[in-house]
Amino acid sequence: ALVRHCSRLFVTGANLSVPLSQKYGSLPVVFRSQLVALAIVAPIGLLQLPASGWSWESALAMVPLGVLGTGAAFALMATLTGRVGGPRASVAIYFLPVVAIVLGVVVLGESVAPIALAGVMLVMAGAWIASRRES
């Protein structure tokens, strides 16, 4: 149920960002959405501040995650959404399990279960079906 709810929120956000990205550009749209997200989560973070500690290692580890994993990914996704529309752009999310399996094998040396390969094939079939143009 949670995954279905999150998927609906993503598609709704993608559909809202199409006209905004086309009118204002993807970077201003992403920047403003991140400001809204900051306003929503900042009170929770401030409440947890007394129980937390500071570490340069942790802070420096967050830089590539924030710049690449969030900033660049959101900007690229907003650009894609503005160009091809929300439903077709959301197909990019289908590739996350594929990337996770590849990185698990290459970086961590994990083995891949046959059911995972079957799942990848199912995911790729879903991405192909969802990305086709309607005739």
Coordinates of N, CA and C in Angstrom, one line a residue:
A1 N 0.8 -1.2 0.0 CA 0.0 0.0 0.0 C 0.9 1.3 0.0
L2 N 2.0 1.2 0.8 CA 2.8 2.4 0.8 C 3.5 2.7 -0.5
V3 N 4.0 1.6 -1.2 CA 4.6 1.7 -2.5 C 3.6 2.3 -3.5
R4 N 2.4 1.8 -3.5 CA 1.4 2.3 -4.4 C 1.1 3.8 -4.1
H5 N 1.0 4.2 -2.9 CA 0.8 5.6 -2.5 C 1.9 6.5 -3.0
C6 N 3.2 6.0 -2.8 CA 4.3 6.8 -3.2 C 4.4 6.9 -4.7
S7 N 4.0 5.8 -5.4 CA 4.0 5.9 -6.9 C 3.0 6.9 -7.4
R8 N 1.8 6.9 -6.7 CA 0.8 7.9 -7.1 C 1.3 9.3 -6.9
L9 N 1.9 9.5 -5.7 CA 2.5 10.9 -5.4 C 3.5 11.3 -6.5
F10 N 4.4 10.3 -6.9 CA 5.4 10.7 -7.9 C 4.8 11.0 -9.2
V11 N 3.8 10.2 -9.7 CA 3.2 10.5 -10.9 C 2.4 11.8 -10.9
T12 N 1.7 12.1 -9.7 CA 1.1 13.4 -9.6 C 2.0 14.5 -9.7
G13 N 3.2 14.4 -8.9 CA 4.2 15.4 -9.0 C 4.8 15.6 -10.4
A14 N 5.0 14.5 -11.1 CA 5.5 14.6 -12.4 C 4.5 15.3 -13.3
N15 N 3.3 15.0 -13.2 CA 2.3 15.6 -14.0 C 2.1 17.1 -13.7
L16 N 2.3 17.5 -12.5 CA 2.3 18.9 -12.1 C 3.5 19.7 -12.6
S17 N 4.7 19.0 -12.6 CA 5.9 19.6 -13.0 C 6.0 19.9 -14.5
V18 N 5.3 19.1 -15.3 CA 5.4 19.3 -16.8 C 5.1 20.7 -17.2
P19 N 3.9 21.3 -16.9 CA 3.7 22.7 -17.4 C 4.6 23.7 -16.7
L20 N 4.9 23.4 -15.4 CA 5.8 24.3 -14.7 C 7.2 24.3 -15.3
S21 N 7.7 23.1 -15.6 CA 9.1 23.0 -16.2 C 9.1 23.6 -17.6
Q22 N 8.0 23.5 -18.4 CA 8.0 24.0 -19.7 C 7.9 25.5 -19.7
K23 N 7.3 26.1 -18.7 CA 7.1 27.5 -18.6 C 8.4 28.2 -17.9
Y24 N 8.9 27.6 -16.8 CA 9.9 28.3 -16.1 C 11.3 27.6 -16.2
G25 N 11.4 26.4 -16.7 CA 12.6 25.7 -16.8 C 12.7 24.7 -15.6
S26 N 13.5 23.6 -15.8 CA 13.5 22.6 -14.7 C 14.2 23.0 -13.5
L27 N 15.3 23.8 -13.6 CA 16.0 24.1 -12.3 C 15.2 25.0 -11.4
P28 N 14.5 26.0 -11.8 CA 13.7 26.8 -10.9 C 12.6 25.9 -10.2
V29 N 12.0 25.0 -11.0 CA 11.0 24.2 -10.4 C 11.6 23.2 -9.4
V30 N 12.7 22.6 -9.7 CA 13.3 21.7 -8.7 C 13.8 22.5 -7.5
F31 N 14.3 23.7 -7.7 CA 14.8 24.5 -6.5 C 13.6 24.9 -5.6
R32 N 12.5 25.3 -6.2 CA 11.4 25.7 -5.3 C 10.8 24.4 -4.6
S33 N 10.7 23.3 -5.3 CA 10.2 22.1 -4.7 C 11.1 21.7 -3.5
Q34 N 12.4 21.8 -3.7 CA 13.3 21.5 -2.6 C 13.2 22.5 -1.4
L35 N 12.9 23.7 -1.7 CA 12.6 24.7 -0.6 C 11.3 24.3 0.2
V36 N 10.3 23.9 -0.5 CA 9.1 23.4 0.1 C 9.4 22.2 1.0
A37 N 10.2 21.2 0.4 CA 10.6 20.0 1.2 C 11.4 20.4 2.4
L38 N 12.3 21.3 2.3 CA 13.1 21.8 3.4 C 12.2 22.4 4.5
A39 N 11.2 23.2 4.1 CA 10.3 23.8 5.1 C 9.5 22.7 5.8
I40 N 9.2 21.6 5.1 CA 8.4 20.6 5.8 C 9.2 19.8 6.7
V41 N 10.5 19.4 6.4 CA 11.3 18.5 7.2 C 12.1 19.3 8.2
A42 N 12.4 20.5 8.1 CA 13.3 21.3 9.0 C 12.8 21.2 10.4
P43 N 11.5 21.4 10.7 CA 11.1 21.3 12.1 C 11.4 20.0 12.8
I44 N 11.2 18.9 12.0 CA 11.6 17.6 12.5 C 13.0 17.5 12.8
G45 N 13.9 17.9 11.9 CA 15.3 17.9 12.1 C 15.7 18.8 13.3
L46 N 15.1 19.9 13.5 CA 15.5 20.8 14.6 C 15.1 20.1 15.9
L47 N 14.0 19.4 16.0 CA 13.6 18.7 17.2 C 14.6 17.6 17.5
Q48 N 15.2 17.0 16.5 CA 16.2 15.9 16.8 C 17.6 16.4 17.0
L49 N 17.9 17.7 16.8 CA 19.2 18.3 16.9 C 19.9 18.0 18.2
P50 N 19.2 18.2 19.4 CA 19.9 18.0 20.7 C 20.4 16.5 20.9
A51 N 19.8 15.6 20.2 CA 20.2 14.2 20.4 C 21.2 13.7 19.4
S52 N 21.7 14.6 18.5 CA 22.6 14.2 17.4 C 24.0 14.8 17.7
G53 N 24.9 14.2 16.9 CA 26.3 14.7 17.0 C 26.8 15.1 15.6
W54 N 28.0 15.7 15.6 CA 28.6 16.2 14.4 C 29.8 15.4 14.0
S55 N 30.0 15.1 12.7 CA 31.2 14.4 12.3 C 31.5 14.9 10.8
W56 N 32.7 15.3 10.6 CA 33.1 15.7 9.3 C 33.0 14.6 8.3
E57 N 33.3 13.4 8.7 CA 33.1 12.2 7.8 C 31.7 12.1 7.3
S58 N 30.8 12.2 8.2 CA 29.3 12.1 7.8 C 28.9 13.3 6.9
A59 N 29.4 14.4 7.3 CA 29.0 15.6 6.5 C 29.6 15.6 5.1
L60 N 30.8 15.1 5.0 CA 31.4 15.0 3.6 C 30.8 13.9 2.8
A61 N 30.4 12.9 3.5 CA 29.7 11.8 2.8 C 28.4 12.2 2.2
M62 N 27.7 13.2 2.8 CA 26.5 13.6 2.4 C 26.6 14.6 1.1
V63 N 27.7 15.1 0.9 CA 27.9 16.1 -0.2 C 27.6 15.4 -1.6
P64 N 28.3 14.3 -1.9 CA 28.0 13.7 -3.2 C 26.6 13.1 -3.3
L65 N 26.0 12.7 -2.1 CA 24.7 12.2 -2.1 C 23.7 13.3 -2.5
G66 N 23.9 14.5 -1.8 CA 23.1 15.6 -2.1 C 23.2 16.2 -3.4
V67 N 24.5 16.4 -3.9 CA 24.7 17.0 -5.2 C 24.3 16.1 -6.3
L68 N 24.8 14.8 -6.3 CA 24.6 13.9 -7.4 C 23.3 13.2 -7.3
G69 N 23.1 12.5 -6.1 CA 21.9 11.6 -5.9 C 20.6 12.4 -5.8
T70 N 20.6 13.6 -5.3 CA 19.4 14.4 -5.2 C 19.4 15.5 -6.2
G71 N 20.3 16.4 -6.1 CA 20.3 17.6 -7.0 C 20.3 17.3 -8.5
A72 N 21.3 16.6 -8.9 CA 21.5 16.4 -10.3 C 20.3 15.4 -10.8
A73 N 20.0 14.4 -10.0 CA 18.9 13.5 -10.4 C 17.6 14.2 -10.5
F74 N 17.3 15.1 -9.6 CA 16.0 15.8 -9.7 C 16.0 16.8 -10.9
A75 N 17.1 17.5 -11.1 CA 17.2 18.4 -12.3 C 17.0 17.6 -13.6
L76 N 17.7 16.5 -13.7 CA 17.6 15.7 -14.9 C 16.2 15.1 -15.1
M77 N 15.6 14.7 -14.0 CA 14.2 14.1 -14.0 C 13.2 15.2 -14.4
A78 N 13.4 16.4 -13.9 CA 12.5 17.5 -14.2 C 12.6 17.9 -15.7
T79 N 13.8 17.9 -16.2 CA 14.1 18.2 -17.6 C 13.4 17.1 -18.5
L80 N 13.6 15.9 -18.1 CA 12.9 14.8 -18.9 C 11.4 14.9 -18.8
T81 N 10.9 15.2 -17.6 CA 9.4 15.3 -17.5 C 8.9 16.4 -18.3
G82 N 9.6 17.6 -18.4 CA 9.2 18.7 -19.2 C 9.2 18.4 -20.7
R83 N 10.1 17.5 -21.1 CA 10.2 17.2 -22.5 C 9.3 16.1 -23.0
V84 N 9.1 15.0 -22.1 CA 8.3 13.9 -22.6 C 7.0 13.7 -21.8
G85 N 6.8 14.5 -20.8 CA 5.5 14.3 -20.0 C 5.7 13.4 -18.8
G86 N 4.9 13.5 -17.8 CA 5.0 12.8 -16.6 C 4.9 11.3 -16.7
P87 N 3.9 10.8 -17.4 CA 3.8 9.3 -17.4 C 5.0 8.6 -18.1
R88 N 5.5 9.2 -19.2 CA 6.6 8.6 -19.9 C 7.9 8.8 -19.1
A89 N 8.1 10.0 -18.4 CA 9.3 10.2 -17.7 C 9.3 9.3 -16.4
S90 N 8.2 8.9 -15.9 CA 8.2 8.1 -14.7 C 8.7 6.7 -15.0
V91 N 8.9 6.3 -16.2 CA 9.5 5.0 -16.6 C 10.9 4.9 -16.1
A92 N 11.6 6.1 -15.9 CA 12.9 6.0 -15.4 C 13.0 5.3 -14.1
I93 N 12.0 5.4 -13.3 CA 12.0 4.8 -12.0 C 12.0 3.3 -12.1
Y94 N 11.5 2.7 -13.2 CA 11.5 1.3 -13.4 C 13.0 0.7 -13.4
F95 N 14.0 1.6 -13.7 CA 15.3 1.1 -13.8 C 16.1 1.0 -12.5
L96 N 15.5 1.5 -11.4 CA 16.2 1.4 -10.1 C 16.5 0.0 -9.7
P97 N 15.6 -0.9 -9.8 CA 16.0 -2.3 -9.4 C 17.1 -2.9 -10.2
V98 N 17.1 -2.6 -11.5 CA 18.1 -3.1 -12.4 C 19.5 -2.5 -12.0
V99 N 19.6 -1.2 -11.7 CA 20.8 -0.6 -11.3 C 21.2 -1.1 -9.9
A100 N 20.3 -1.4 -9.0 CA 20.6 -1.9 -7.7 C 21.3 -3.3 -7.8
I101 N 20.7 -4.1 -8.7 CA 21.3 -5.5 -8.9 C 22.7 -5.4 -9.5
V102 N 22.8 -4.6 -10.5 CA 24.1 -4.5 -11.2 C 25.2 -3.9 -10.2
L103 N 24.8 -2.9 -9.4 CA 25.8 -2.4 -8.5 C 26.1 -3.4 -7.4
G104 N 25.1 -4.1 -6.9 CA 25.3 -5.2 -5.9 C 26.3 -6.2 -6.4
V105 N 26.2 -6.6 -7.7 CA 27.1 -7.6 -8.2 C 28.5 -7.0 -8.4
V106 N 28.6 -5.8 -9.0 CA 29.9 -5.2 -9.4 C 30.6 -4.7 -8.2
V107 N 29.9 -4.0 -7.4 CA 30.6 -3.3 -6.2 C 30.7 -4.2 -5.0
L108 N 29.7 -4.9 -4.7 CA 29.7 -5.7 -3.4 C 29.9 -7.2 -3.7
G109 N 30.0 -7.6 -4.9 CA 30.3 -9.0 -5.2 C 29.1 -9.9 -4.8
E110 N 27.9 -9.4 -4.7 CA 26.8 -10.2 -4.4 C 26.4 -11.2 -5.5
S111 N 25.7 -12.3 -5.1 CA 25.2 -13.2 -6.2 C 23.7 -12.8 -6.5
V112 N 23.3 -13.2 -7.6 CA 21.9 -12.8 -8.1 C 21.1 -14.1 -8.1
A113 N 20.0 -14.0 -7.4 CA 19.1 -15.2 -7.4 C 18.3 -15.2 -8.7
P114 N 17.9 -16.4 -9.2 CA 17.1 -16.5 -10.4 C 15.8 -15.7 -10.3
I115 N 15.2 -15.6 -9.2 CA 13.9 -14.9 -9.0 C 14.2 -13.4 -9.2
A116 N 15.4 -12.9 -8.9 CA 15.7 -11.5 -9.1 C 15.8 -11.2 -10.6
L117 N 16.4 -12.2 -11.4 CA 16.5 -12.0 -12.8 C 15.1 -12.0 -13.4
A118 N 14.3 -12.9 -12.9 CA 12.9 -12.9 -13.4 C 12.2 -11.5 -13.1
G119 N 12.5 -11.0 -12.0 CA 11.9 -9.7 -11.6 C 12.4 -8.6 -12.5
V120 N 13.7 -8.6 -12.8 CA 14.3 -7.6 -13.7 C 13.6 -7.7 -15.1
M121 N 13.4 -8.9 -15.6 CA 12.7 -9.1 -16.9 C 11.3 -8.5 -16.8
L122 N 10.6 -8.7 -15.7 CA 9.3 -8.2 -15.5 C 9.3 -6.7 -15.5
V123 N 10.2 -6.1 -14.8 CA 10.4 -4.7 -14.7 C 10.7 -4.1 -16.1
M124 N 11.6 -4.7 -16.8 CA 11.9 -4.2 -18.1 C 10.7 -4.3 -19.1
A125 N 10.0 -5.3 -19.0 CA 8.7 -5.5 -19.8 C 7.8 -4.4 -19.4
G126 N 7.6 -4.1 -18.1 CA 6.7 -3.0 -17.7 C 7.2 -1.6 -18.2
A127 N 8.5 -1.4 -18.2 CA 9.0 -0.1 -18.7 C 8.8 0.0 -20.2
W128 N 9.0 -1.1 -20.9 CA 8.7 -1.1 -22.4 C 7.2 -0.8 -22.7
I129 N 6.4 -1.5 -21.9 CA 4.9 -1.3 -22.2 C 4.5 0.2 -21.8
A130 N 5.0 0.7 -20.7 CA 4.6 2.0 -20.2 C 5.2 3.1 -21.1
S131 N 6.3 2.9 -21.8 CA 7.0 3.9 -22.5 C 6.5 4.0 -24.0
R132 N 5.7 3.0 -24.4 CA 5.3 3.1 -25.8 C 4.4 4.2 -26.1
R133 N 4.5 4.8 -27.3 CA 3.5 5.8 -27.7 C 2.2 5.2 -28.0
E134 N 1.1 5.9 -27.7 CA -0.2 5.5 -28.0 C -0.4 5.7 -29.5
S135 N -1.1 4.8 -30.2 CA -1.3 5.0 -31.6 C -2.7 5.6 -31.8

